[in-house]
Coordinates of C-alpha atoms and ligand atoms in Angstrom, one line a residue:
M1 CA 148.2 126.3 80.3
R2 CA 149.9 128.3 77.5
R3 CA 153.4 127.5 76.1
S4 CA 155.3 128.6 73.1
A5 CA 157.9 127.2 70.7
D6 CA 159.3 128.0 67.3
I7 CA 158.0 124.7 66.0
V8 CA 155.6 122.0 67.3
V9 CA 156.1 118.5 65.9
I10 CA 153.1 116.3 66.5
G11 CA 153.8 112.6 66.5
S12 CA 156.7 110.5 67.8
G13 CA 157.1 107.8 65.1
A14 CA 160.0 107.5 62.7
A15 CA 158.9 110.7 60.9
G16 CA 158.2 113.0 63.9
L17 CA 161.3 111.8 65.8
S18 CA 163.5 112.4 62.7
A19 CA 162.1 115.8 62.2
A20 CA 162.5 116.7 65.9
L21 CA 166.1 115.4 66.0
G22 CA 167.0 117.4 62.9
L23 CA 165.6 120.5 64.5
A24 CA 166.9 120.1 68.0
A25 CA 170.1 121.9 67.6
T26 CA 168.8 125.0 65.8
R27 CA 165.2 125.6 66.9
N28 CA 163.2 125.7 70.0
I29 CA 160.8 122.8 69.5
L30 CA 158.1 120.9 71.3
L31 CA 157.2 117.3 70.5
V32 CA 153.6 116.4 71.2
S33 CA 152.6 112.8 71.2
A34 CA 149.6 110.7 72.1
G35 CA 151.8 107.6 72.5
S36 CA 153.6 105.3 70.1
G37 CA 152.2 104.8 66.6
S38 CA 152.9 102.2 64.0
T39 CA 156.7 102.6 64.0
P40 CA 157.6 100.3 66.9
W41 CA 155.4 97.6 65.3
A42 CA 157.3 97.5 62.0
Q43 CA 158.6 94.1 61.3
G44 CA 160.3 93.7 57.8
G45 CA 162.8 96.6 58.0
I46 CA 164.1 99.5 56.0
A47 CA 164.8 99.3 52.2
A48 CA 168.0 101.0 51.2
A49 CA 170.2 100.6 48.1
Y50 CA 173.9 100.9 48.8
G51 CA 177.1 99.1 47.9
D52 CA 176.5 96.7 45.0
D53 CA 172.8 97.8 44.9
D54 CA 171.8 100.8 42.9
P55 CA 169.4 103.5 44.1
F56 CA 168.1 103.6 40.5
D57 CA 166.9 100.0 40.8
H58 CA 165.3 100.8 44.1
A59 CA 163.5 103.7 42.4
H60 CA 162.4 101.4 39.6
D61 CA 160.9 98.9 42.0
T62 CA 159.2 101.7 43.9
E63 CA 157.7 103.0 40.6
I64 CA 156.5 99.6 39.5
A65 CA 154.9 98.8 42.9
G66 CA 153.4 102.3 42.8
A67 CA 151.7 101.4 39.5
G68 CA 153.6 104.2 37.7
F69 CA 151.9 106.8 39.8
C70 CA 154.8 108.0 42.0
D71 CA 156.3 111.4 41.9
P72 CA 159.7 110.6 40.4
R73 CA 161.6 113.5 42.0
N74 CA 160.4 112.6 45.4
V75 CA 161.2 108.9 44.8
R76 CA 164.7 110.0 43.8
A77 CA 165.1 111.9 47.1
L78 CA 163.9 108.8 48.9
V79 CA 166.3 106.3 47.4
E80 CA 169.3 108.6 47.1
E81 CA 169.2 110.1 50.6
G82 CA 168.0 106.8 52.2
P83 CA 171.4 105.1 52.7
Q84 CA 172.9 108.2 54.4
R85 CA 169.9 108.4 56.8
L86 CA 170.3 104.7 57.5
A87 CA 174.0 105.2 58.2
E88 CA 173.2 108.1 60.6
L89 CA 170.7 105.9 62.4
I90 CA 173.4 103.3 62.9
A91 CA 175.7 106.0 64.2
L92 CA 172.9 106.9 66.7
G93 CA 173.2 103.3 68.0
A94 CA 170.5 101.4 66.1
R95 CA 171.6 97.8 66.0
F96 CA 170.7 96.1 62.7
D97 CA 171.2 92.4 62.1
R98 CA 174.5 91.4 60.6
D99 CA 175.8 88.4 58.7
S100 CA 178.8 86.5 59.9
D101 CA 181.2 88.7 57.9
G102 CA 179.9 91.7 59.7
S103 CA 177.9 93.2 56.8
L104 CA 174.3 94.2 57.2
S105 CA 171.9 91.3 56.6
R106 CA 169.5 92.2 53.8
T107 CA 166.3 90.4 53.1
L108 CA 163.8 90.2 50.3
E109 CA 160.2 91.5 50.3
G110 CA 157.4 91.8 47.8
G111 CA 158.1 94.0 44.8
H112 CA 161.9 94.2 45.3
D113 CA 164.1 92.7 42.6
R114 CA 166.8 91.9 45.2
H115 CA 167.7 91.5 48.8
R116 CA 167.5 95.2 50.0
V117 CA 165.8 95.3 53.3
V118 CA 167.8 95.7 56.5
H119 CA 166.2 94.5 59.7
A120 CA 166.8 94.3 63.4
G121 CA 166.0 91.7 66.0
G122 CA 164.9 89.5 63.2
D123 CA 161.4 90.9 62.7
A124 CA 161.5 93.6 65.4
S125 CA 162.9 96.3 63.1
G126 CA 160.5 99.1 64.1
A127 CA 161.1 98.7 67.8
E128 CA 164.9 99.2 67.3
V129 CA 164.5 102.1 65.0
H130 CA 162.1 103.7 67.5
R131 CA 164.4 103.0 70.4
A132 CA 167.4 104.6 68.8
L133 CA 165.5 107.7 67.5
H134 CA 163.7 108.2 70.8
Q135 CA 166.9 107.9 72.8
A136 CA 168.6 110.4 70.5
V137 CA 165.7 112.9 70.8
Q138 CA 165.8 112.6 74.6
L139 CA 169.6 113.1 74.6
A140 CA 169.2 116.2 72.5
G141 CA 167.0 117.6 75.2
V142 CA 163.8 118.0 73.1
R143 CA 160.9 119.1 75.3
T144 CA 158.0 116.7 75.0
V145 CA 154.3 116.9 75.9
T146 CA 152.2 113.8 76.2
G147 CA 148.7 114.6 74.9
R148 CA 146.5 114.6 71.9
A149 CA 146.5 117.5 69.4
V150 CA 142.8 118.5 69.0
G151 CA 143.1 121.8 67.2
L152 CA 145.2 124.1 65.2
I153 CA 145.4 127.9 65.6
K154 CA 145.3 129.9 62.4
S155 CA 146.0 133.6 62.4
G156 CA 144.0 136.2 60.5
S157 CA 146.8 136.3 57.9
G158 CA 146.2 132.6 57.2
H159 CA 149.3 131.3 58.9
I160 CA 149.3 128.4 61.3
A161 CA 150.1 130.0 64.7
G162 CA 149.9 127.0 67.1
V163 CA 148.2 123.9 68.4
L164 CA 145.6 123.0 71.0
V165 CA 146.5 119.9 73.0
E166 CA 144.3 117.8 75.2
E167 CA 146.4 116.7 78.3
D168 CA 144.4 114.6 80.7
A169 CA 141.2 116.5 80.9
D170 CA 142.6 120.0 80.0
V171 CA 143.2 121.7 76.7
S172 CA 146.4 123.7 76.6
Q173 CA 147.6 126.1 73.9
I174 CA 151.1 126.1 72.3
D175 CA 151.9 129.1 70.2
A176 CA 154.4 128.4 67.3
R177 CA 155.6 129.7 64.0
A178 CA 155.3 126.3 62.4
V179 CA 153.5 122.9 63.0
V180 CA 154.7 119.6 61.6
L181 CA 152.1 116.9 61.5
A182 CA 153.7 113.5 61.8
T183 CA 150.6 111.7 63.0
G184 CA 150.7 108.6 60.9
G185 CA 148.0 106.8 58.9
I186 CA 144.3 106.0 59.3
G187 CA 144.2 102.4 60.5
N188 CA 141.7 103.1 63.2
A189 CA 139.1 104.3 60.6
Y190 CA 138.7 100.6 59.7
L191 CA 137.3 97.8 61.9
A192 CA 140.6 95.9 61.7
S193 CA 144.1 97.1 60.9
T194 CA 147.7 96.3 61.6
N195 CA 148.0 99.8 63.1
P196 CA 147.7 100.5 66.8
S197 CA 144.8 102.5 68.1
T198 CA 146.7 105.8 68.3
V199 CA 146.7 105.9 64.5
R200 CA 143.4 107.4 63.6
G201 CA 143.8 110.1 61.0
D202 CA 143.8 113.1 63.5
G203 CA 146.5 115.0 61.6
I204 CA 144.8 114.5 58.3
A205 CA 141.5 115.8 59.7
L206 CA 143.3 118.8 61.3
A207 CA 145.1 119.7 58.1
L208 CA 141.9 119.5 56.0
Q209 CA 140.0 121.6 58.5
A210 CA 142.8 124.2 58.4
G211 CA 142.4 124.5 54.6
A212 CA 145.2 122.1 53.5
S213 CA 144.7 119.8 50.5
L214 CA 144.8 116.0 50.7
V215 CA 145.9 113.8 47.8
D216 CA 145.6 110.2 46.7
M217 CA 143.3 109.3 49.6
E218 CA 141.8 106.4 47.6
F219 CA 145.0 104.4 47.8
V220 CA 144.6 102.5 51.1
Q221 CA 147.0 99.6 51.2
F222 CA 145.9 96.2 52.7
H223 CA 148.7 94.0 53.9
P224 CA 148.2 90.5 52.5
T225 CA 149.1 88.6 55.6
A226 CA 147.7 89.7 58.9
L227 CA 147.4 86.8 61.3
F228 CA 143.8 85.5 61.3
T229 CA 142.9 85.3 65.0
G230 CA 139.2 84.7 64.6
D231 CA 138.5 88.2 65.9
S232 CA 138.7 90.6 63.0
T233 CA 138.6 93.9 64.9
G234 CA 141.2 96.2 66.4
Q235 CA 144.9 95.8 65.9
L236 CA 145.8 92.5 64.2
P237 CA 149.2 90.9 64.5
L238 CA 151.3 91.0 61.3
V239 CA 153.1 88.2 59.5
T240 CA 155.9 90.0 57.8
E241 CA 156.4 89.7 54.1
A242 CA 159.9 88.7 54.9
V243 CA 158.5 85.3 55.8
R244 CA 157.6 85.0 52.1
G245 CA 161.0 86.5 51.3
E246 CA 162.6 83.5 53.0
G247 CA 160.5 81.0 51.1
A248 CA 157.0 80.8 52.6
V249 CA 154.1 80.4 50.1
L250 CA 150.4 81.2 50.1
R251 CA 147.9 78.3 49.7
D252 CA 144.2 78.0 49.6
L253 CA 142.4 75.9 52.1
R254 CA 142.9 72.8 49.9
G255 CA 146.6 73.4 49.9
R256 CA 146.9 74.7 46.3
R257 CA 149.4 77.6 45.6
I258 CA 147.6 80.9 45.2
M259 CA 150.2 83.1 43.5
T260 CA 152.0 80.9 41.0
D261 CA 149.7 81.7 38.1
V262 CA 149.0 85.3 39.1
H263 CA 152.3 87.1 38.8
P264 CA 155.9 86.3 37.6
R265 CA 157.2 87.1 41.1
A266 CA 154.5 84.8 42.6
D267 CA 154.3 85.2 46.4
L268 CA 156.7 88.2 46.2
A269 CA 154.5 90.2 43.8
P270 CA 153.7 93.8 44.9
R271 CA 151.5 93.8 47.9
D272 CA 148.3 95.0 46.2
I273 CA 148.4 92.1 43.8
V274 CA 148.9 89.5 46.5
A275 CA 146.2 91.1 48.7
R276 CA 143.7 91.0 45.7
A277 CA 144.6 87.4 44.9
I278 CA 143.9 86.4 48.5
E279 CA 140.7 88.3 48.6
S280 CA 139.5 86.6 45.4
T281 CA 140.5 83.2 46.7
M282 CA 138.6 83.8 50.0
R283 CA 135.5 85.1 48.1
R284 CA 135.6 82.1 45.7
D285 CA 136.0 79.6 48.5
G286 CA 133.7 81.4 51.0
C287 CA 136.3 81.3 53.7
E288 CA 137.8 83.8 56.1
H289 CA 141.5 83.1 55.7
V290 CA 144.0 81.3 53.6
W291 CA 147.2 79.6 54.6
L292 CA 150.8 80.9 54.7
D293 CA 153.0 77.8 54.6
A294 CA 156.4 78.5 56.1
R295 CA 157.4 74.9 56.8
S296 CA 160.1 74.9 54.1
I297 CA 162.1 77.5 56.1
P298 CA 164.6 75.9 58.4
E299 CA 163.7 76.0 62.1
D300 CA 166.8 77.9 63.1
T301 CA 166.1 80.6 60.4
I302 CA 162.6 81.0 61.8
R303 CA 163.7 81.3 65.3
R304 CA 166.4 83.8 64.5
R305 CA 164.5 85.9 61.9
F306 CA 160.9 85.8 63.0
P307 CA 160.7 85.6 66.8
T308 CA 157.8 88.1 66.8
V309 CA 155.7 86.2 64.3
L310 CA 156.5 82.9 66.0
A311 CA 155.3 84.2 69.3
S312 CA 152.1 85.8 67.7
C313 CA 151.3 82.4 66.1
R314 CA 151.9 80.6 69.4
R315 CA 149.5 82.9 71.2
I316 CA 146.7 81.7 68.9
G317 CA 147.8 78.1 69.2
V318 CA 149.6 77.7 65.9
D319 CA 153.1 76.3 65.6
M320 CA 154.4 77.8 62.4
L321 CA 157.4 75.4 62.4
S322 CA 155.0 72.5 61.8
E323 CA 151.7 74.0 60.7
P324 CA 150.5 76.5 58.1
I325 CA 149.6 80.0 59.4
P326 CA 146.1 81.3 58.9
V327 CA 146.3 84.7 57.3
A328 CA 144.0 87.3 55.7
P329 CA 144.5 90.8 54.4
A330 CA 144.0 93.8 56.7
E331 CA 144.2 97.6 56.4
H332 CA 147.9 98.5 56.8
F333 CA 148.9 101.9 55.2
L334 CA 147.7 105.1 53.6
C335 CA 149.6 105.8 50.4
G336 CA 148.2 109.3 50.1
G337 CA 147.6 111.9 52.8
I338 CA 148.2 115.6 53.4
R339 CA 149.5 117.1 50.1
T340 CA 153.1 118.3 50.5
N341 CA 156.1 119.4 48.5
R342 CA 159.4 117.6 48.9
D343 CA 160.2 119.6 52.0
G344 CA 157.0 118.7 53.8
A345 CA 155.3 122.1 53.2
T346 CA 151.5 121.9 52.7
D347 CA 149.5 124.6 51.0
V348 CA 148.8 126.4 54.3
P349 CA 151.7 128.7 55.4
G350 CA 153.3 127.3 58.6
L351 CA 151.8 123.8 58.2
Y352 CA 154.0 120.9 57.4
A353 CA 153.4 117.1 57.2
V354 CA 155.7 114.2 57.1
G355 CA 155.7 110.4 57.2
E356 CA 152.5 108.3 56.7
A357 CA 150.3 111.4 57.3
A358 CA 151.8 113.1 54.3
G359 CA 150.9 112.5 50.6
G360 CA 154.3 113.3 49.3
G361 CA 153.9 111.1 46.2
V362 CA 156.7 108.6 46.9
H363 CA 154.3 105.6 47.1
G364 CA 152.1 106.4 44.1
A365 CA 149.1 104.0 44.0
N366 CA 150.7 101.3 46.2
R367 CA 153.7 101.4 48.6
L368 CA 156.7 99.2 48.1
A369 CA 157.5 97.1 51.1
S370 CA 159.8 98.7 53.7
N371 CA 159.7 102.1 52.1
S372 CA 157.8 103.8 54.9
L373 CA 160.3 103.9 57.7
L374 CA 162.7 105.1 55.1
E375 CA 160.2 107.8 54.1
G376 CA 160.0 108.9 57.7
L377 CA 163.8 109.2 58.0
V378 CA 164.4 110.9 54.7
F379 CA 161.5 113.4 54.7
G380 CA 161.7 114.0 58.5
R381 CA 165.2 115.2 57.9
R382 CA 164.1 117.3 54.8
V383 CA 161.5 119.1 56.7
A384 CA 164.0 119.8 59.5
T385 CA 166.5 121.2 57.0
A386 CA 163.8 123.4 55.4
L387 CA 162.7 124.7 58.8
T388 CA 166.3 125.2 60.0
L389 CA 167.0 127.4 56.9
D390 CA 163.8 129.4 57.2
L391 CA 161.0 129.7 59.7
P392 CA 157.7 130.8 58.2
A393 CA 157.0 134.6 58.5
E394 CA 155.4 135.7 61.7
S395 CA 151.6 135.6 61.5
Y396 CA 149.3 138.5 62.4
G397 CA 145.6 139.2 62.7
Q398 CA 142.9 137.8 64.8
P399 CA 143.5 134.0 65.4
S400 CA 140.8 131.3 65.0
W401 CA 140.8 128.0 66.8
L402 CA 140.0 125.1 64.5
T403 CA 139.2 122.1 66.7
L404 CA 138.4 118.5 65.8
G405 CA 134.7 117.7 65.9
E406 CA 133.0 114.6 67.3
D407 CA 132.5 111.3 65.5
R408 CA 129.0 109.9 66.0
E409 CA 129.1 106.1 66.5
P410 CA 132.8 105.4 65.6
D411 CA 132.2 101.7 65.1
R412 CA 129.5 102.4 62.5
I413 CA 132.0 104.6 60.6
R414 CA 134.6 101.8 60.7
A415 CA 132.0 99.3 59.5
I416 CA 131.0 101.5 56.6
L417 CA 134.6 102.1 55.5
T418 CA 135.5 98.4 55.9
E419 CA 132.5 97.2 53.9
H420 CA 132.6 99.7 51.1
A421 CA 136.2 101.0 50.8
G422 CA 138.2 97.8 51.3
I423 CA 140.2 95.8 48.8
R424 CA 137.4 95.5 46.3
R425 CA 135.1 98.5 45.7
D426 CA 132.3 99.5 43.4
G427 CA 130.4 102.6 42.6
A428 CA 127.1 101.5 44.2
G429 CA 128.8 100.5 47.5
L430 CA 130.8 103.7 47.6
Q431 CA 127.6 105.8 47.1
T432 CA 125.9 103.9 49.9
A433 CA 129.0 104.7 52.1
L434 CA 128.8 108.4 51.2
D435 CA 125.1 108.5 52.1
E436 CA 125.6 106.6 55.3
L437 CA 128.5 108.8 56.3
E438 CA 126.3 111.9 56.1
S439 CA 125.1 111.5 59.6
A440 CA 128.5 110.3 61.1
G441 CA 129.4 113.6 62.6
D442 CA 132.5 115.7 61.9
G443 CA 135.2 114.0 64.0
P444 CA 138.5 112.7 62.6
L445 CA 137.2 109.2 61.7
A446 CA 134.2 110.6 59.8
T447 CA 136.3 113.2 58.1
V448 CA 138.9 110.7 56.9
A449 CA 136.2 108.2 55.9
R450 CA 134.5 110.7 53.8
T451 CA 137.7 111.7 52.0
V452 CA 138.6 108.1 51.2
V453 CA 135.2 107.4 49.9
A454 CA 134.9 110.7 47.9
A455 CA 138.2 109.9 46.2
A456 CA 137.4 106.3 45.6
I457 CA 134.0 107.0 44.0
T458 CA 135.5 109.7 41.8
R459 CA 138.3 107.5 40.4
E460 CA 136.6 105.3 37.9
D461 CA 139.5 103.0 37.1
S462 CA 141.6 100.4 38.9
R463 CA 145.3 100.9 39.8
G464 CA 147.6 100.0 42.6
C465 CA 145.5 99.4 45.8
H466 CA 142.4 101.1 44.4
W467 CA 140.4 98.2 42.8
R468 CA 137.0 99.0 41.4
S469 CA 135.1 95.8 40.3
D470 CA 132.9 98.0 38.1
H471 CA 136.0 99.7 36.4
P472 CA 138.5 96.8 36.6
R473 CA 141.1 98.2 34.2
T474 CA 143.6 101.0 34.4
D475 CA 142.4 103.8 32.2
E476 CA 144.9 106.4 31.0
R477 CA 142.3 109.0 31.2
W478 CA 142.6 108.6 34.9
N479 CA 146.3 109.4 35.0
R480 CA 145.2 112.1 37.4
H481 CA 145.7 112.6 41.1
L482 CA 142.7 113.5 43.2
V483 CA 143.1 116.5 45.4
I484 CA 140.6 117.1 48.1
R485 CA 139.8 120.3 50.1
L486 CA 136.8 121.2 52.1
D487 CA 134.2 123.3 50.4
E488 CA 132.3 126.1 52.1
E489 CA 129.8 123.7 53.6
G490 CA 132.6 121.6 55.0
R491 CA 132.2 118.7 52.5
P492 CA 135.1 117.2 50.6
A493 CA 135.5 118.8 47.2
V494 CA 137.5 116.6 44.8
R495 CA 139.6 118.2 41.9
Q496 CA 141.8 116.4 39.4
L497 CA 145.4 117.0 38.8
L498 CA 147.2 115.5 35.8
H499 CA 149.9 113.1 36.9
S500 CA 153.4 114.3 35.8
A501 CA 155.9 111.5 35.2
A502 CA 158.6 114.1 34.4
T503 CA 161.8 113.8 36.4
Ligands
LIG601 P1 153.6 106.6 63.4 O1 154.8 105.8 63.7 O2 152.3 105.8 63.2 O3 153.4 107.6 64.5 C1 152.3 108.5 64.6 C2 152.5 109.3 65.8 O4 151.5 110.3 65.9 C3 152.3 108.5 67.1 O5 153.3 109.0 68.1 C4 150.9 108.9 67.6 O6 150.7 108.8 69.0 C5 150.9 110.4 67.1 N1 149.6 111.0 67.0 C6 148.6 110.6 66.2 N2 147.6 111.5 66.4 C7 148.0 112.4 67.3 C8 147.4 113.5 67.9 N3 146.1 113.9 67.6 N4 148.1 114.2 68.8 C9 149.3 113.8 69.2 N5 149.9 112.8 68.7 C10 149.3 112.1 67.7 N6 157.1 100.1 57.2 C11 158.4 99.9 56.8 O7 159.0 100.7 56.1 N7 158.9 98.7 57.1 C12 158.3 97.7 57.9 O8 158.8 96.7 58.1 C13 157.0 98.0 58.3 N8 156.3 97.1 59.0 C14 155.1 97.5 59.5 C15 154.4 96.6 60.4 C16 153.3 97.0 61.0 C17 152.6 96.1 62.0 C18 152.7 98.3 60.8 C19 151.5 98.7 61.5 C20 153.3 99.1 59.9 C21 154.5 98.7 59.3 N9 155.2 99.6 58.4 C22 156.4 99.3 57.9 C23 154.7 100.9 58.1 C24 155.4 101.9 59.0 O9 155.6 101.3 60.3 C25 154.6 103.2 59.2 O10 154.1 103.6 58.0 C26 155.5 104.2 59.8 O11 156.1 103.7 61.0 C27 154.8 105.5 60.1 O12 155.6 106.4 60.8 P2 155.1 107.8 61.2 O13 156.1 108.4 62.0 O14 154.6 108.5 60.0 O15 153.8 107.5 62.1
LIG602 C1 156.2 93.7 56.5 O1 157.1 93.4 57.3 O2 155.6 92.9 55.8 C2 155.7 95.1 56.5 C3 156.6 95.9 55.7 C4 156.0 97.2 55.3 O3 154.8 97.5 55.6 O4 156.7 97.9 54.7

């Protein structure tokens, strides 16, 4: 089957739906999706500074969490445009939790200096955001295709000219002037993640294959508190940071507080710091989890604010009202991704990226809690605005079909990445990973794994969520972003780009 559109948006999370909605009135678009991604699973909420809060303070917290490695101009766009995007979401019908005076309830999460995170259904924020956006996209009459994008079409002039989509057993072609990759992160490249199985780095592999650059791929964020279920594979239930925001504390298996001596914000330190402290505690004590003690939170608060977490705990036989919760860190979010400018443009004409798939620089070396849904809303709209103003020039010349290859033994790839590119890394382990990945095929998981490892082995310092035990300090000489492209032999070639803190 062959179809055409002005623009194809791939992915139906917060980023893809926002982009599609912003384009629906002006362009002929097609939304391609392999199913729902991380968005409906989001718990904590959306960070937005409005009213008595100041976007400048939100930017400051974002920069601190990002270990000073964020792109300040993009952060400014995030925090300044965020409240307007949130208001529009509410106008679309998204129902956020409100206090008794009618104002939006705002909670606290790690790395924030104040209550700034709006939430819905207690801890079911993502489901409500997804519901409202999805409904609006349907009402706007956006054509959708259920299937998996497995290739990009590139014209002889170097422009992206369309997408190949696997629908059931068939591969169809969609011709387009622009393609927006909103395919989410890379959770499925690890043995265990908080992400669902649809999130497997396809868009990142497609972009790389089409000649686009990736950036900051070494910064893989681990959420400190995934529920320890005894089976550390596949999608793990999350215990939102907001539980700590309401007063829960982390304890080792002997009941001692973990975070009090580690950081002035203790249990609400930025996520990378908390995850590292838990990892060190587990390594020291030779155990597979620590405790999150939420028993100080009043029962009615838990029932109202954390129904999802309460139910997840119940499913493994834990009553969080009266018992501590077993938790351990798990892969959660990719801070880098496909290198873009502030309007989502990659360095390949006609190819755009947005949301978690994109490396737009807003997260630096570690993402601030609840900045990701916001990123999808803000940059989804920005990409839509850019493509409303201008469609890329029509392409010409003989097209080529750039299809995803095959992963050999996906579980081996996941095991390699999990063992050597987790919270704690070192040069020897990363070299082993590179060698072992040689024979892993050229599918999306292998491609993503190689780029994470190539970046992590190159960066010989520690910052944000990249922690090298053989280079444990932050070294100013590494104030450089690592940009990856494929060389002629199809291997990731890493180049360094000086970090600019200029506003
Ligand atoms: P996703 O929502 O992951 O969507 C990706 C889309 O791409 C999906 O539709 C998928 O099917 C599609 N796709 C992928 N590959 C293909 C392909 N080849 N072809 C077609 N379609 C494809 N962030 C916050 O800000 N606040 C929170 O409270 C929060 N809580 C979280 C809790 C959990 C459990 C998780 C997993 C994440 C959480 N995050 C949170 C992070 C946030 O949810 C994600 O980063 C964000 O939703 C990503 O949105 P996205 O639109 O970029 O991608
Ligand atoms: C959480 O609720 O802890 C997750 C928030 C996020 O990933 O931003």
